[in-house]
Amino acid sequence: MLGVYKTESGCDAAAKEQHIKGECYPYKSADDQQPAFKF
């Protein structure tokens, strides 16, 4: 992961500027997830 961008177009522009072939995916906050544990 290179960074988190507010818009998909911002992500695409950053990838083009850095000359990389990358994919931009929506960011989903992990605030609603519980940590994994094992007994």
MMTF fields as JSON, N, C-alpha, C and O atoms, coordinates in Angstrom:
{
  "mmtfVersion": "1.0.0",
  "mmtfProducer": "UNKNOWN",
  "numBonds": 155,
  "numAtoms": 156,
  "numGroups": 39,
  "numChains": 1,
  "numModels": 1,
  "chainsPerModel": [1],
  "groupsPerChain": [39],
  "chainIdList": ["A"],
  "bondAtomList": [4, 2, 8, 6, 12, 10, 16, 14, 20, 18, 24, 22, 28, 26, 32, 30, 36, 34, 40, 38, 44, 42, 48, 46, 52, 50, 56, 54, 60, 58, 64, 62, 68, 66, 72, 70, 76, 74, 80, 78, 84, 82, 88, 86, 92, 90, 96, 94, 100, 98, 104, 102, 108, 106, 112, 110, 116, 114, 120, 118, 124, 122, 128, 126, 132, 130, 136, 134, 140, 138, 144, 142, 148, 146, 152, 150],
  "bondOrderList": [1, 1, 1, 1, 1, 1, 1, 1, 1, 1, 1, 1, 1, 1, 1, 1, 1, 1, 1, 1, 1, 1, 1, 1, 1, 1, 1, 1, 1, 1, 1, 1, 1, 1, 1, 1, 1, 1],
  "groupList": [{"groupName": "MET", "atomNameList": ["N", "CA", "C", "O"], "elementList": ["N", "C", "C", "O"], "formalChargeList": [0, 0, 0, 0], "bondAtomList": [1, 0, 2, 1, 3, 2], "bondOrderList": [1, 1, 2], "singleLetterCode": "M", "chemCompType": "L-PEPTIDE LINKING"}, {"groupName": "LEU", "atomNameList": ["N", "CA", "C", "O"], "elementList": ["N", "C", "C", "O"], "formalChargeList": [0, 0, 0, 0], "bondAtomList": [1, 0, 2, 1, 3, 2], "bondOrderList": [1, 1, 2], "singleLetterCode": "L", "chemCompType": "L-PEPTIDE LINKING"}, {"groupName": "GLY", "atomNameList": ["N", "CA", "C", "O"], "elementList": ["N", "C", "C", "O"], "formalChargeList": [0, 0, 0, 0], "bondAtomList": [1, 0, 2, 1, 3, 2], "bondOrderList": [1, 1, 2], "singleLetterCode": "G", "chemCompType": "PEPTIDE LINKING"}, {"groupName": "VAL", "atomNameList": ["N", "CA", "C", "O"], "elementList": ["N", "C", "C", "O"], "formalChargeList": [0, 0, 0, 0], "bondAtomList": [1, 0, 2, 1, 3, 2], "bondOrderList": [1, 1, 2], "singleLetterCode": "V", "chemCompType": "L-PEPTIDE LINKING"}, {"groupName": "TYR", "atomNameList": ["N", "CA", "C", "O"], "elementList": ["N", "C", "C", "O"], "formalChargeList": [0, 0, 0, 0], "bondAtomList": [1, 0, 2, 1, 3, 2], "bondOrderList": [1, 1, 2], "singleLetterCode": "Y", "chemCompType": "L-PEPTIDE LINKING"}, {"groupName": "LYS", "atomNameList": ["N", "CA", "C", "O"], "elementList": ["N", "C", "C", "O"], "formalChargeList": [0, 0, 0, 0], "bondAtomList": [1, 0, 2, 1, 3, 2], "bondOrderList": [1, 1, 2], "singleLetterCode": "K", "chemCompType": "L-PEPTIDE LINKING"}, {"groupName": "THR", "atomNameList": ["N", "CA", "C", "O"], "elementList": ["N", "C", "C", "O"], "formalChargeList": [0, 0, 0, 0], "bondAtomList": [1, 0, 2, 1, 3, 2], "bondOrderList": [1, 1, 2], "singleLetterCode": "T", "chemCompType": "L-PEPTIDE LINKING"}, {"groupName": "GLU", "atomNameList": ["N", "CA", "C", "O"], "elementList": ["N", "C", "C", "O"], "formalChargeList": [0, 0, 0, 0], "bondAtomList": [1, 0, 2, 1, 3, 2], "bondOrderList": [1, 1, 2], "singleLetterCode": "E", "chemCompType": "L-PEPTIDE LINKING"}, {"groupName": "SER", "atomNameList": ["N", "CA", "C", "O"], "elementList": ["N", "C", "C", "O"], "formalChargeList": [0, 0, 0, 0], "bondAtomList": [1, 0, 2, 1, 3, 2], "bondOrderList": [1, 1, 2], "singleLetterCode": "S", "chemCompType": "L-PEPTIDE LINKING"}, {"groupName": "CYS", "atomNameList": ["N", "CA", "C", "O"], "elementList": ["N", "C", "C", "O"], "formalChargeList": [0, 0, 0, 0], "bondAtomList": [1, 0, 2, 1, 3, 2], "bondOrderList": [1, 1, 2], "singleLetterCode": "C", "chemCompType": "L-PEPTIDE LINKING"}, {"groupName": "ASP", "atomNameList": ["N", "CA", "C", "O"], "elementList": ["N", "C", "C", "O"], "formalChargeList": [0, 0, 0, 0], "bondAtomList": [1, 0, 2, 1, 3, 2], "bondOrderList": [1, 1, 2], "singleLetterCode": "D", "chemCompType": "L-PEPTIDE LINKING"}, {"groupName": "ALA", "atomNameList": ["N", "CA", "C", "O"], "elementList": ["N", "C", "C", "O"], "formalChargeList": [0, 0, 0, 0], "bondAtomList": [1, 0, 2, 1, 3, 2], "bondOrderList": [1, 1, 2], "singleLetterCode": "A", "chemCompType": "L-PEPTIDE LINKING"}, {"groupName": "GLN", "atomNameList": ["N", "CA", "C", "O"], "elementList": ["N", "C", "C", "O"], "formalChargeList": [0, 0, 0, 0], "bondAtomList": [1, 0, 2, 1, 3, 2], "bondOrderList": [1, 1, 2], "singleLetterCode": "Q", "chemCompType": "L-PEPTIDE LINKING"}, {"groupName": "HIS", "atomNameList": ["N", "CA", "C", "O"], "elementList": ["N", "C", "C", "O"], "formalChargeList": [0, 0, 0, 0], "bondAtomList": [1, 0, 2, 1, 3, 2], "bondOrderList": [1, 1, 2], "singleLetterCode": "H", "chemCompType": "L-PEPTIDE LINKING"}, {"groupName": "ILE", "atomNameList": ["N", "CA", "C", "O"], "elementList": ["N", "C", "C", "O"], "formalChargeList": [0, 0, 0, 0], "bondAtomList": [1, 0, 2, 1, 3, 2], "bondOrderList": [1, 1, 2], "singleLetterCode": "I", "chemCompType": "L-PEPTIDE LINKING"}, {"groupName": "PRO", "atomNameList": ["N", "CA", "C", "O"], "elementList": ["N", "C", "C", "O"], "formalChargeList": [0, 0, 0, 0], "bondAtomList": [1, 0, 2, 1, 3, 2], "bondOrderList": [1, 1, 2], "singleLetterCode": "P", "chemCompType": "L-PEPTIDE LINKING"}, {"groupName": "PHE", "atomNameList": ["N", "CA", "C", "O"], "elementList": ["N", "C", "C", "O"], "formalChargeList": [0, 0, 0, 0], "bondAtomList": [1, 0, 2, 1, 3, 2], "bondOrderList": [1, 1, 2], "singleLetterCode": "F", "chemCompType": "L-PEPTIDE LINKING"}],
  "groupTypeList": [0, 1, 2, 3, 4, 5, 6, 7, 8, 2, 9, 10, 11, 11, 11, 5, 7, 12, 13, 14, 5, 2, 7, 9, 4, 15, 4, 5, 8, 11, 10, 10, 12, 12, 15, 11, 16, 5, 16],
  "groupIdList": [1, 2, 3, 4, 5, 6, 7, 8, 9, 10, 11, 12, 13, 14, 15, 16, 17, 18, 19, 20, 21, 22, 23, 24, 25, 26, 27, 28, 29, 30, 31, 32, 33, 34, 35, 36, 37, 38, 39],
  "secStructList": [7, 7, 7, 7, 7, 1, 1, 2, 2, 2, 2, 2, 2, 2, 2, 2, 2, 6, 6, 7, 7, 7, 7, 7, 7, 7, 7, 7, 7, 7, 6, 6, 7, 7, 7, 7, 7, 7, 7],
  "xCoordList": [0.845, 0.0, 0.89, 1.826, 0.583, 1.379, 0.788, 1.517, -0.522, -1.143, -2.642, -3.216, -3.273, -4.726, -5.104, -4.59, -5.997, -6.386, -7.87, -8.646, -8.263, -9.675, -10.548, -11.729, -9.977, -10.763, -10.016, -8.795, -10.762, -10.144, -9.283, -8.233, -9.73, -8.938, -7.606, -6.593, -7.598, -6.357, -5.41, -4.2, -5.949, -5.154, -4.577, -3.392, -5.407, -4.95, -3.844, -2.864, -4.007, -3.005, -1.683, -0.62, -1.733, -0.511, 0.195, 1.421, -0.557, 0.042, 0.71, 1.807, 0.048, 0.619, 1.878, 2.871, 1.832, 2.976, 4.187, 5.328, 3.932, 5.015, 5.418, 6.3, 4.77, 5.068, 4.946, 5.825, 3.836, 3.585, 2.243, 1.336, 2.14, 0.86, 0.261, 0.749, -0.78, -1.402, -2.901, -3.466, -3.52, -4.972, -5.408, -4.751, -6.502, -7.064, -8.314, -9.227, -8.343, -9.467, -10.087, -9.382, -11.38, -12.025, -11.471, -11.197, -11.312, -10.8, -11.968, -12.96, -11.84, -12.867, -12.209, -11.25, -12.728, -12.187, -12.383, -13.4, -11.412, -11.483, -12.041, -11.907, -12.664, -13.171, -14.244, -14.418, -14.963, -16.064, -15.655, -16.513, -14.366, -13.919, -13.289, -12.692, -13.43, -12.841, -11.494, -11.319, -10.555, -9.272, -9.449, -10.331, -8.606, -8.648, -7.993, -7.028, -8.527, -7.9, -8.126, -9.009, -7.329, -7.4, -7.32, -6.496, -8.174, -8.154, -7.134, -6.963],
  "yCoordList": [-1.172, 0.0, 1.235, 1.35, 2.129, 3.356, 4.514, 5.407, 4.516, 5.62, 5.508, 4.615, 6.439, 6.529, 7.878, 8.915, 7.859, 9.066, 9.306, 8.362, 10.563, 10.904, 10.501, 10.206, 10.483, 10.135, 9.11, 8.983, 8.383, 7.414, 8.128, 7.623, 9.298, 10.034, 10.489, 10.519, 10.84, 11.198, 10.013, 10.166, 8.857, 7.631, 7.331, 7.022, 7.421, 7.175, 8.155, 7.768, 9.418, 10.431, 10.126, 10.282, 9.694, 9.367, 8.17, 8.164, 7.167, 5.995, 6.392, 5.928, 7.243, 7.688, 8.526, 8.383, 9.389, 10.246, 9.416, 9.768, 8.322, 7.474, 6.391, 5.578, 6.389, 5.443, 3.99, 3.166, 3.698, 2.329, 1.864, 2.662, 0.57, -0.024, -0.527, -1.497, 0.116, -0.258, -0.243, 0.209, -0.735, -0.749, 0.154, 0.214, 0.844, 1.693, 1.013, 0.675, 0.82, 0.157, 1.088, 1.902, 0.984, 1.809, 1.448, 0.282, 2.444, 2.24, 1.97, 2.699, 0.933, 0.613, 0.627, -0.102, 1.45, 1.562, 0.254, -0.421, -0.094, -1.323, -1.07, -1.919, 0.089, 0.444, -0.516, -0.675, -1.154, -2.011, -3.476, -4.329, -3.782, -5.157, -5.455, -4.583, -6.683, -7.133, -7.798, -8.391, -7.708, -8.388, -9.898, -10.422, -10.582, -12.047, -12.585, -12.014, -13.677, -14.317, -15.809, -16.291, -16.521, -17.983, -18.47, -17.986, -19.43, -19.991, -21.103, -21.709],
  "zCoordList": [0.0, 0.0, 0.0, 0.791, -0.883, -0.997, -0.229, 0.204, -0.052, 0.657, 0.645, 0.022, 1.352, 1.396, 0.799, 1.217, -0.174, -0.898, -0.725, -0.576, -0.745, -0.542, -1.712, -1.532, -2.916, -4.096, -4.937, -4.843, -5.757, -6.651, -7.692, -8.089, -8.131, -9.121, -8.516, -9.214, -7.231, -6.55, -6.48, -6.651, -6.233, -6.206, -7.581, -7.709, -8.6, -9.966, -10.367, -11.003, -9.993, -10.318, -9.622, -10.223, -8.364, -7.627, -8.255, -8.364, -8.666, -9.308, -10.626, -10.939, -11.385, -12.658, -12.414, -13.128, -11.417, -11.09, -10.652, -10.95, -9.949, -9.454, -10.457, -10.181, -11.612, -12.696, -12.232, -12.482, -11.552, -11.118, -11.658, -11.893, -11.847, -12.216, -10.921, -10.342, -10.468, -9.211, -9.328, -10.324, -8.315, -8.241, -7.095, -6.056, -7.29, -6.247, -5.71, -6.464, -4.403, -3.758, -2.728, -2.131, -2.51, -1.477, -0.107, 0.178, 0.721, 2.074, 3.01, 3.011, 3.792, 4.779, 6.153, 6.405, 7.015, 8.362, 9.117, 8.953, 9.937, 10.717, 12.118, 12.999, 12.331, 13.649, 14.157, 15.365, 13.234, 13.663, 13.821, 14.049, 13.706, 13.782, 15.134, 15.765, 15.559, 16.818, 16.526, 15.461, 17.445, 17.231, 17.255, 17.935, 16.511, 16.489, 17.756, 18.266, 18.246, 19.419, 19.351, 18.641, 20.086, 20.08, 21.517, 22.293, 21.879, 23.222, 23.301, 24.358]
}
